[in-house]
Short mmCIF file of C-alpha atoms and ligand atoms in Angstrom, two decimals:
data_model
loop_
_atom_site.label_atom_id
_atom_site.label_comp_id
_atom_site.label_asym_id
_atom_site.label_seq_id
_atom_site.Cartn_x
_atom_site.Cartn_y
_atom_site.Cartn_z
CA UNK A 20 -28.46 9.03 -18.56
CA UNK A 21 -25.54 7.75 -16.62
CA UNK A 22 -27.99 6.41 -13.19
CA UNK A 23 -25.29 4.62 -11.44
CA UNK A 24 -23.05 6.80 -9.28
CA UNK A 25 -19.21 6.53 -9.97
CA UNK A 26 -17.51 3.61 -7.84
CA UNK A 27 -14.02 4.24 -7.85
CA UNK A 28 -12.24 0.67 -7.29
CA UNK A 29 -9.03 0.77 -8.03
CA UNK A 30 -6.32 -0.05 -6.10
CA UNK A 31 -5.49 3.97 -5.52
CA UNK A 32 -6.45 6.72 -6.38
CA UNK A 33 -9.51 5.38 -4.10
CA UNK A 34 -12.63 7.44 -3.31
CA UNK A 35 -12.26 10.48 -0.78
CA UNK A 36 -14.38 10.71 2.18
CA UNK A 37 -16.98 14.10 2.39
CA UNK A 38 -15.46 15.40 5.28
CA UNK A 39 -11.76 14.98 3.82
CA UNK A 40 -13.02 16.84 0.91
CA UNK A 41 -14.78 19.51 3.27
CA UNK A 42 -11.31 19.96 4.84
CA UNK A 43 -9.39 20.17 2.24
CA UNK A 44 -11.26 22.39 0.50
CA UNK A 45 -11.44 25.29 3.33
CA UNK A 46 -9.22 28.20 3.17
CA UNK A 47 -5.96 28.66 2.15
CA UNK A 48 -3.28 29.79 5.15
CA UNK A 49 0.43 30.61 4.45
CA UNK A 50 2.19 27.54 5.02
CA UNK A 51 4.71 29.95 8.00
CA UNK A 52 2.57 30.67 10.20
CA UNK A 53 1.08 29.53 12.93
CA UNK A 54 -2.64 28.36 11.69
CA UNK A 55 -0.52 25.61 10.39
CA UNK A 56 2.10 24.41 12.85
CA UNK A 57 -1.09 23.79 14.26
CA UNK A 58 -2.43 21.64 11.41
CA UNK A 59 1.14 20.16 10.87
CA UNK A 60 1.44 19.14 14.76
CA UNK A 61 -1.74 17.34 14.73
CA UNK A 62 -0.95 15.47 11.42
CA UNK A 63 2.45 14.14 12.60
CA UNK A 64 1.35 13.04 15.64
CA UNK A 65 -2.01 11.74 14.18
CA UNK A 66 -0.37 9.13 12.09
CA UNK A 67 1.41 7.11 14.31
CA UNK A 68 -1.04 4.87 15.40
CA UNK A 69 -1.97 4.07 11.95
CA UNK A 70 2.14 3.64 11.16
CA UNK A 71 2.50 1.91 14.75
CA UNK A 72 4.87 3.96 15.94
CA UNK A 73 5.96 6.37 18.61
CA UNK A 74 7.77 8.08 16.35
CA UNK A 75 5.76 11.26 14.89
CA UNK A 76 5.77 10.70 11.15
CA UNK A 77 6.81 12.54 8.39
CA UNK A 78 4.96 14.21 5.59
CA UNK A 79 6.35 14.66 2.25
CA UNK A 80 4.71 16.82 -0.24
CA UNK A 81 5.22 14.23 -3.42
CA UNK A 82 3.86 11.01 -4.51
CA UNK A 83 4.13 7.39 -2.75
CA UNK A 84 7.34 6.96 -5.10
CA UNK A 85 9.49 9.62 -3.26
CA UNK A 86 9.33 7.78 -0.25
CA UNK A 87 10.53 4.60 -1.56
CA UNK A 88 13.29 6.52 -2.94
CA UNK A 89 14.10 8.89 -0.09
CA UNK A 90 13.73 5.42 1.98
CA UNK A 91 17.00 4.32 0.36
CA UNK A 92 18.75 7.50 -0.34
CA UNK A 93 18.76 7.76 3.57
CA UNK A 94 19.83 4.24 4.66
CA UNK A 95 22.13 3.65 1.69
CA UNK A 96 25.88 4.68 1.74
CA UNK A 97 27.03 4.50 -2.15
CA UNK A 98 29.08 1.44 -1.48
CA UNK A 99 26.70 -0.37 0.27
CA UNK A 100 25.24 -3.75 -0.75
CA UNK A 101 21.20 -3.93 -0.37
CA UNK A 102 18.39 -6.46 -1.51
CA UNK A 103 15.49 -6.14 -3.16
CA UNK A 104 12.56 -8.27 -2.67
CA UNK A 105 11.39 -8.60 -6.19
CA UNK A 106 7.32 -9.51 -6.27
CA UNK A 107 5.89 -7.46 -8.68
CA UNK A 108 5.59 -4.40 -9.99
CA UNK A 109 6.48 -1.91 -7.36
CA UNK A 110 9.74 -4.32 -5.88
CA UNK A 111 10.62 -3.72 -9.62
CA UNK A 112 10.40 0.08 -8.71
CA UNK A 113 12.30 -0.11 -6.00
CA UNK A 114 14.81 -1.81 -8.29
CA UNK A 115 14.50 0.43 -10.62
CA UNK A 116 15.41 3.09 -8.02
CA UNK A 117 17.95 1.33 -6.18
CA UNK A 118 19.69 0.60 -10.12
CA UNK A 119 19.78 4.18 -10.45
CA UNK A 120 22.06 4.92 -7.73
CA UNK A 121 23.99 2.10 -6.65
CA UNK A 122 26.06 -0.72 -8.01
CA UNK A 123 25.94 -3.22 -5.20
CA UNK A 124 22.28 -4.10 -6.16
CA UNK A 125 20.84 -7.80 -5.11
CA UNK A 126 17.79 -8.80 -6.07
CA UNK A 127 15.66 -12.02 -4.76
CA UNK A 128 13.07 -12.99 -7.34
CA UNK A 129 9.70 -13.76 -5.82
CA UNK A 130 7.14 -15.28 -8.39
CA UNK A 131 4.65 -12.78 -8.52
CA UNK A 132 1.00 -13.44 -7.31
CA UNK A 133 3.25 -15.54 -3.87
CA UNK A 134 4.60 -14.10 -0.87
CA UNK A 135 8.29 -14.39 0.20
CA UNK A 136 9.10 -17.59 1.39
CA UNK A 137 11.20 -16.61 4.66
CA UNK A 138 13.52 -19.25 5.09
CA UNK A 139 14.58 -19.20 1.53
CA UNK A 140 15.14 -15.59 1.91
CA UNK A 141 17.56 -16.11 4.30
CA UNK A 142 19.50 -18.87 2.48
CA UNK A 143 19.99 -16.30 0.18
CA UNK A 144 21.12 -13.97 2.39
CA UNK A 145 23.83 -16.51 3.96
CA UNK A 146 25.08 -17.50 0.46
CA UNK A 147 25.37 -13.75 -0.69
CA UNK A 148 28.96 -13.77 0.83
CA UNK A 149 28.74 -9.62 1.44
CA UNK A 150 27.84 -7.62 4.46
CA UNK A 151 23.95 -6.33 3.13
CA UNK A 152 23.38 -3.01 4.70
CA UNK A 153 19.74 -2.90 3.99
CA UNK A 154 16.59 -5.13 2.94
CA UNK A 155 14.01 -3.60 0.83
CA UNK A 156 10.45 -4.88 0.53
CA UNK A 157 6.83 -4.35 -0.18
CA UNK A 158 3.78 -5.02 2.49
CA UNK A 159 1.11 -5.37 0.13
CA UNK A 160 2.47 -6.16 -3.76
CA UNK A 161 -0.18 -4.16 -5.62
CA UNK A 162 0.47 -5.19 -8.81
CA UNK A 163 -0.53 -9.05 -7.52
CA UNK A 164 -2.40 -8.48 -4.39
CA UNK A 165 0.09 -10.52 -1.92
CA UNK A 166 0.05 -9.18 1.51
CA UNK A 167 4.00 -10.24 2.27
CA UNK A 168 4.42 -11.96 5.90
CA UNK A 169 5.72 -8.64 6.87
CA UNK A 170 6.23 -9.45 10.65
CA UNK A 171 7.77 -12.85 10.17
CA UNK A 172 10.05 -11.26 7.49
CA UNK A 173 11.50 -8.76 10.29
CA UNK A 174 11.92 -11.26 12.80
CA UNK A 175 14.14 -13.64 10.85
CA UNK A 176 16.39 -10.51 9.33
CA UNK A 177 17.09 -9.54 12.64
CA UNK A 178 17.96 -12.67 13.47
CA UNK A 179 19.92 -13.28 11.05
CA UNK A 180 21.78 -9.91 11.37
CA UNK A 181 20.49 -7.26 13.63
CA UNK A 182 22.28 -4.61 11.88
CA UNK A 183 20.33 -4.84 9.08
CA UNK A 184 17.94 -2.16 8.00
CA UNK A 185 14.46 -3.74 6.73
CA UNK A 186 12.34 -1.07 4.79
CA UNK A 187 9.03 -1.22 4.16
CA UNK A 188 6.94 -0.21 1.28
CA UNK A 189 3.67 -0.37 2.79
CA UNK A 190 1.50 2.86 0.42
CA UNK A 191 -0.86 0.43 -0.72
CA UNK A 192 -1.90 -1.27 2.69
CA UNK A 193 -1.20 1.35 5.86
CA UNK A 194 -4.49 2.28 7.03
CA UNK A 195 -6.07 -1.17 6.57
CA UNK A 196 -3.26 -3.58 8.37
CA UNK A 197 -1.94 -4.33 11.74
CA UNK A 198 1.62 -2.84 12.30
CA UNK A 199 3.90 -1.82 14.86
CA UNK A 200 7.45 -0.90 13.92
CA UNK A 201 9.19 -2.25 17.23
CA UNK A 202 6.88 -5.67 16.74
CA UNK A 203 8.15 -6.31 13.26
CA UNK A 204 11.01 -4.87 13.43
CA UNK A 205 10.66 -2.65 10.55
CA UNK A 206 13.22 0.14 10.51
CA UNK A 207 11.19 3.02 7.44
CA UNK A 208 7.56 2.04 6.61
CA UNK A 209 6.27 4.32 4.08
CA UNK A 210 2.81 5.22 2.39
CA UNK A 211 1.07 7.76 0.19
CA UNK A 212 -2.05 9.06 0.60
CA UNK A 213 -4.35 8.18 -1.94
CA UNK A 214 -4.48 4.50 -1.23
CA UNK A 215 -5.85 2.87 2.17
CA UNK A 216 -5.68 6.31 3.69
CA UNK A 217 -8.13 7.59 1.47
CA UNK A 218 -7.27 10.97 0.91
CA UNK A 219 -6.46 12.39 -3.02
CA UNK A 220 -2.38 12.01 -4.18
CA UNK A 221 0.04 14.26 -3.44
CA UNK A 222 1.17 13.49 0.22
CA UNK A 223 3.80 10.52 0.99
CA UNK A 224 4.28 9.31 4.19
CA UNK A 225 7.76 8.46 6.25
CA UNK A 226 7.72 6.37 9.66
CA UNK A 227 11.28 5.51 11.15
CA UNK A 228 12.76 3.70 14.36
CA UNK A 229 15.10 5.62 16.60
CA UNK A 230 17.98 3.58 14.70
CA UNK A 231 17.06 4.35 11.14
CA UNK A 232 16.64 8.36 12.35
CA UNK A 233 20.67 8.04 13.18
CA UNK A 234 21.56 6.27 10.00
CA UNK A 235 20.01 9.27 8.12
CA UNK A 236 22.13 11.60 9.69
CA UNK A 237 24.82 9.36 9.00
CA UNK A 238 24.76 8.63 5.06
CA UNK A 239 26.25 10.44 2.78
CA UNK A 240 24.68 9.63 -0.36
CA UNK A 241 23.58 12.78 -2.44
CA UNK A 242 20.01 13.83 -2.16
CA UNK A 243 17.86 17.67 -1.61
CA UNK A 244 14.64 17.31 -1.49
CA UNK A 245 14.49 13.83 -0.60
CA UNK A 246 16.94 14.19 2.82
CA UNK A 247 15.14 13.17 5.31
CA UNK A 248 16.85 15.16 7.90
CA UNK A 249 15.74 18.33 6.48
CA UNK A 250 12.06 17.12 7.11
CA UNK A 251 12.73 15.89 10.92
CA UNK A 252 14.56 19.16 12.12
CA UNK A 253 11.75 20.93 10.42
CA UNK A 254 9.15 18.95 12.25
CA UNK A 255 10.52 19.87 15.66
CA UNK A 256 9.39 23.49 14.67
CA UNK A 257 6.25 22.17 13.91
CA UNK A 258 6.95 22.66 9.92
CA UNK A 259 8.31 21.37 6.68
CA UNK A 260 11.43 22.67 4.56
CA UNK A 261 9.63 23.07 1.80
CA UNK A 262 5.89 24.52 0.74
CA UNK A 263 3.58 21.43 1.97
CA UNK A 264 0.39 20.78 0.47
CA UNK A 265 -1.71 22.39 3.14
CA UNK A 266 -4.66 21.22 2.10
CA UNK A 267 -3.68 17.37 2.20
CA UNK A 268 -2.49 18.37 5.98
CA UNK A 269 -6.01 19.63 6.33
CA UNK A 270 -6.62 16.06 4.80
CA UNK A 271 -4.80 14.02 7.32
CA UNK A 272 -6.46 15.08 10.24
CA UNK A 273 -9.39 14.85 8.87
CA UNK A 274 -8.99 11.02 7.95
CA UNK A 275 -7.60 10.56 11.20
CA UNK A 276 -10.85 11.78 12.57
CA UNK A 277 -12.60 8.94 10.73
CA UNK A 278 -10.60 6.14 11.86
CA UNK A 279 -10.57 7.05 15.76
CA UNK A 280 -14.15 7.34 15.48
CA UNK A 281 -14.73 3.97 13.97
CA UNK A 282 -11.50 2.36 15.75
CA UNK A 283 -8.49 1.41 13.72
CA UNK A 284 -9.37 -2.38 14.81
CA UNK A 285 -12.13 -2.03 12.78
CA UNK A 286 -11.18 -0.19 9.83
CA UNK A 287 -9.00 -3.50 9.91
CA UNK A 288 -11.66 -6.24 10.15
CA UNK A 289 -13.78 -4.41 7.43
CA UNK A 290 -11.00 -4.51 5.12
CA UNK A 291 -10.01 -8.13 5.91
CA UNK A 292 -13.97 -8.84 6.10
CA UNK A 293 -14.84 -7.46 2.29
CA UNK A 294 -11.28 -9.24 1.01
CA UNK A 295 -12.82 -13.15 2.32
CA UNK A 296 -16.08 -12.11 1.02
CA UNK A 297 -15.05 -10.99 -2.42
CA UNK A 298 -12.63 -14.28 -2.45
CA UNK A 299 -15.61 -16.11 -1.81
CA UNK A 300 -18.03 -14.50 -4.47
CA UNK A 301 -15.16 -14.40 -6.84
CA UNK A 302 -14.69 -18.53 -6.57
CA UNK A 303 -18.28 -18.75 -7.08
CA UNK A 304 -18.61 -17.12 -10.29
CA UNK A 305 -15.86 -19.04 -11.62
CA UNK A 306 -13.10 -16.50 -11.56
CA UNK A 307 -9.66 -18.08 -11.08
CA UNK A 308 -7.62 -16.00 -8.25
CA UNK A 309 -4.43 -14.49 -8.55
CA UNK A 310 -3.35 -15.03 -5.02
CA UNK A 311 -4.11 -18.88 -4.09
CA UNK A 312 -3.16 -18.96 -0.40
CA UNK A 313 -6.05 -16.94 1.55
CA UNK A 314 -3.52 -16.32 4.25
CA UNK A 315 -1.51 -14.21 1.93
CA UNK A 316 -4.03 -12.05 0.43
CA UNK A 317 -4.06 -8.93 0.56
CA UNK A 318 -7.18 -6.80 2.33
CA UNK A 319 -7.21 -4.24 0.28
CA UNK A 320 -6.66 -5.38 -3.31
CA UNK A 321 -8.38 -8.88 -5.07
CA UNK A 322 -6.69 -10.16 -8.29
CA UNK A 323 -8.76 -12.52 -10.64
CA UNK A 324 -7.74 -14.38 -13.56
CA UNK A 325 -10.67 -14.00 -16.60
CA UNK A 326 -10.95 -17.30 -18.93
CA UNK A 327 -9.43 -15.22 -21.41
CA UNK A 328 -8.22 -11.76 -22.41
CA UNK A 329 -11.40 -11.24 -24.85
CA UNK A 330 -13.38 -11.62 -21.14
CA UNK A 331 -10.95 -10.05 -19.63
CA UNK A 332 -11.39 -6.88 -22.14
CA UNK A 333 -15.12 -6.90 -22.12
CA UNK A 334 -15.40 -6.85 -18.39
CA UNK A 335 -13.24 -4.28 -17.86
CA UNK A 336 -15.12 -2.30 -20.40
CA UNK A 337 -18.71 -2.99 -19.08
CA UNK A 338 -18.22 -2.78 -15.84
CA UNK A 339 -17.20 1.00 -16.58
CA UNK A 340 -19.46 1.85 -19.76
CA UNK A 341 -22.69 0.66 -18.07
CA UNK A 342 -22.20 0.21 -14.74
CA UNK A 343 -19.76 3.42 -14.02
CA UNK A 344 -17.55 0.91 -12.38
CA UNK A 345 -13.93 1.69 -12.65
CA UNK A 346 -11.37 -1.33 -11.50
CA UNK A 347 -8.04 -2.31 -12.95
CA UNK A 348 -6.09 -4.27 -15.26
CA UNK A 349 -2.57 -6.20 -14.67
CA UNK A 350 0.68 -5.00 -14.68
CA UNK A 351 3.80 -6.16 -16.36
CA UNK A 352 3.45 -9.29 -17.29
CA UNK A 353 0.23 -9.85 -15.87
CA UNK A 354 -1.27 -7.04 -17.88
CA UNK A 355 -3.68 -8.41 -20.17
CA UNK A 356 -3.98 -11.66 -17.65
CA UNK A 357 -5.86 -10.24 -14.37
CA UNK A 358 -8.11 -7.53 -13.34
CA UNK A 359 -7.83 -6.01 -9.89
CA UNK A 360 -10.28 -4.72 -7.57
CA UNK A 361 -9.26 -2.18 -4.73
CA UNK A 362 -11.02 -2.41 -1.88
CA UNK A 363 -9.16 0.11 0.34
CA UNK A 364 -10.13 2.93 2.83
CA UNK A 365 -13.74 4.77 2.21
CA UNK A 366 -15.38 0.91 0.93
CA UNK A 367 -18.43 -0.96 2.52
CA UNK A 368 -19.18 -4.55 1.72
CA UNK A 369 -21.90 -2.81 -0.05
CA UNK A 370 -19.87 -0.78 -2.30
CA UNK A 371 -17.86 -4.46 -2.86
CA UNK A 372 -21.47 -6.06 -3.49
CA UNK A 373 -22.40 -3.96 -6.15
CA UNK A 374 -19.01 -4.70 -8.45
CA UNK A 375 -20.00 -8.36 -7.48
CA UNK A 376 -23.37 -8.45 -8.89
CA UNK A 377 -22.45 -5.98 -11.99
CA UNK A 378 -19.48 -9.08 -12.93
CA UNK A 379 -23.07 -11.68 -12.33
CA UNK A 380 -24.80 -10.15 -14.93
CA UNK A 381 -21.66 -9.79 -17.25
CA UNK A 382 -20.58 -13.41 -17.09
CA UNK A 383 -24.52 -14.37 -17.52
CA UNK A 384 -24.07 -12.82 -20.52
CA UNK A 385 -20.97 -13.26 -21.94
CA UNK A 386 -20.87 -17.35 -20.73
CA UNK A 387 -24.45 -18.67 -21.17
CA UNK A 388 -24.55 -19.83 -17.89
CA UNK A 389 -26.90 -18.36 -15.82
CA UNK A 390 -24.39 -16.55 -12.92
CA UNK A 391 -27.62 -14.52 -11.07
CA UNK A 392 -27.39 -14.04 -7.46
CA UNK A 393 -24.45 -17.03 -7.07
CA UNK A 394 -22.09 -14.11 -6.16
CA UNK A 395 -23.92 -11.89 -4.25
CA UNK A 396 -24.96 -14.69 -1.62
CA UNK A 397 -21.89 -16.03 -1.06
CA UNK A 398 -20.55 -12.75 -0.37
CA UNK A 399 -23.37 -12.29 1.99
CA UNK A 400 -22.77 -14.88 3.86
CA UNK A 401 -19.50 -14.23 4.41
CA UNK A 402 -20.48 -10.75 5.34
CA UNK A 403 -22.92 -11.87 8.16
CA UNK A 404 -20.65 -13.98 9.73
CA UNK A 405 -18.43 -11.34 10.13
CA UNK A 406 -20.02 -7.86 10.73
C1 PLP B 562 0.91 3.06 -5.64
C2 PLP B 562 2.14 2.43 -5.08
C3 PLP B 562 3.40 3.05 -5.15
C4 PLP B 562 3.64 4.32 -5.91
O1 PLP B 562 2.95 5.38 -5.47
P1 PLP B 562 2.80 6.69 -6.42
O2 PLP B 562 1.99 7.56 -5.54
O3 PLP B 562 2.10 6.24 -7.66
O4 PLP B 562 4.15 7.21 -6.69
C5 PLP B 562 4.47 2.42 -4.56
N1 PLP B 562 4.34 1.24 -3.95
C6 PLP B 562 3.16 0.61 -3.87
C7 PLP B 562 3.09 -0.71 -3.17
C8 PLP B 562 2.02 1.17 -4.44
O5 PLP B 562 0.84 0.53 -4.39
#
């Protein structure tokens, strides 16, 4: 018999609250009427605390993806020369993205498991020698677990040129970060929903400054589903252009729900809380991290660095075939190198503990070194300091 109950940790799809699954499950309405311009209302103004934004925010009916390529499609004239911050995986997306429909492509190599070093940024900016419409970066790096210096990033592009756009790919961290769009001087943060925000896939989420809503109207690169003005005259009626998932709408309000009734200050500290602790237990058990500088880590995904990929393999394994434990390997070329643990959106530093002490008994085994209890109470300590 399978005893333990399923703990989803990966760093998205992440478990889903009972009372986002109670909404989402209740009955179907037609998706014109006016049971859900109600729904729709609450959802885009709901978000914008969580986006930090006065803005109401957009709601896409597609996966986190689509949003980091409407992002560009809507900021990007065809001609137009943009960067990439390159830190992993997903700035290799948005690469990816930006490669498939532009020529004027720049990309700025970050090693991956660091955060963007801002004044070298902007040296290579200067020496660039071409007007850059647009800067394109993650918050979080998912595939390495960096939380980039998002707000110190802004500043300095600004200041550098403040008709630059900065875009924000921020699906695996909004929900479980500070951010305020005038603050940082972000012009599109986007997010998906089955990551911090804790609700299944299938929704993707747009926030925008006042600026970045003219530029939409004013590029004139080719895209249908993915123009973003279709969604924002839509949302004046209280709608979408196209059949939303009504359920996931259901879904938003419902997670909003959660978060103003435990604060969004503290769904903050609990996430930043559970990241030191499971830094801490990590170091104990001798488990290499990913990340080095605690300042850049992210809070809602830990990356550790097994002795070797046999290790690597057989926790991976065990943690799922006998403790139901599900967390995840690398990606690109750190697949085969790290294992990642998401610790985003419906997590306790219980849930974290348990992980924790399954990887104690593991190593105890696999090691000969007797690893019992070495996590668990540094984690605790951490934890008691700090709850
Ligand atoms: C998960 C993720 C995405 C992609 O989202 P999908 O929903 O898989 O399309 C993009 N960026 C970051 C930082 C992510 O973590």
């Amino acid at each position: 018999m399978q005893y333990y109950q399923p703990l989803l940790l990966t760093p998205g799809p992440t478990p889903v609250p009972n009372s986002i699954m109670s909404a989402i499950q209740l009955p179907m309405v037609g998706h014109r009427s006016k049971d859900f311009e109600d729904i729709a209302d609450e959802a885009f103004k709901g978000l914008k605390p969580i986006f930090g934004t006065k803005n109401e925010v957009l709601i896409l009916t597609s996966s986190g993806t689509s949003v980091l390529e409407a992002s560009m499609l809507n900021i990007v004239n065809p001609d137009d020369h943009i960067v990439i911050i390159v830190s992993g995986a997903f700035g290799n997306r948005f690469k990816q993205i930006a490669e498939t429909y532009y020529k004027n492509v720049h990309v700025y190599d970050v090693t991956w498991g660091e955060a963007v070093d801002v004044n070298d940024f902007i040296k290579f900016l200067k020496q660039l020698n071409h007007r850059v419409t647009a800067v394109f970066s993650q918050f979080c790096e998912t595939s390495t677990g960096v939380l980039h210096p998002v707000h110190e990033l802004g500043h300095a592009l600004k200041n550098y040129d403040n008709s630059l756009y900065f875009v924000v790919d921020g699906v695996s961290c909004i929900g479980a970060v500070e951010v305020d769009l005038i603050k940082d001087k972000i012009d599109v943060l986007v997010s998906g929903s089955q990551k911090a925000i804790m609700l299944p896939p299938g929704v993707a989420f747009v926030a925008y400054s006042d600026r970045a809503k003219d530029r939409f109207a004013e590029v004139t690169t080719p895209r249908f589903y993915l123009d973003l003005n279709k969604y924002l005259s839509s949302q004046e009626q209280n709608s979408t252009p196209f059949t939303p998932n009504v359920a996931l709408f259901r879904g938003v309000n419902a997670y909003v729900e959660l978060v103003k009734h435990e604060g969004l200050n503290h769904v903050i500290k609990r996430h930043y809380s559970i990241r030191n602790a499971l830094r801490t237990a990590l170091k104990s058990l001798d488990l290499e991290l990913l990340v080095k500088d605690d300042s850049y880590a992210s809070p809602t995904v830990t990356s550790f660095v097994p002795k070797d990929k046999e290790e690597l393999t057989y926790l991976k394994d065990q943690l799922k075939s006998r403790f139901n434990i599900t967390i995840a390997g690398g990606q690109g070329h750190l697949k085969g190198h790290i294992l990642r643990i998401g610790h985003m959106g419906k997590v306790s530093p219980f849930d974290i503990l348990s992980v924790v002490s399954a990887i104690e008994i593991l190593l105890t085994e696999s090691r000969n070194k007797n690893y019992i209890g070495k996590g668990i109470a540094q984690f605790m300590e951490v934890i008691k300091h700090e709850s």
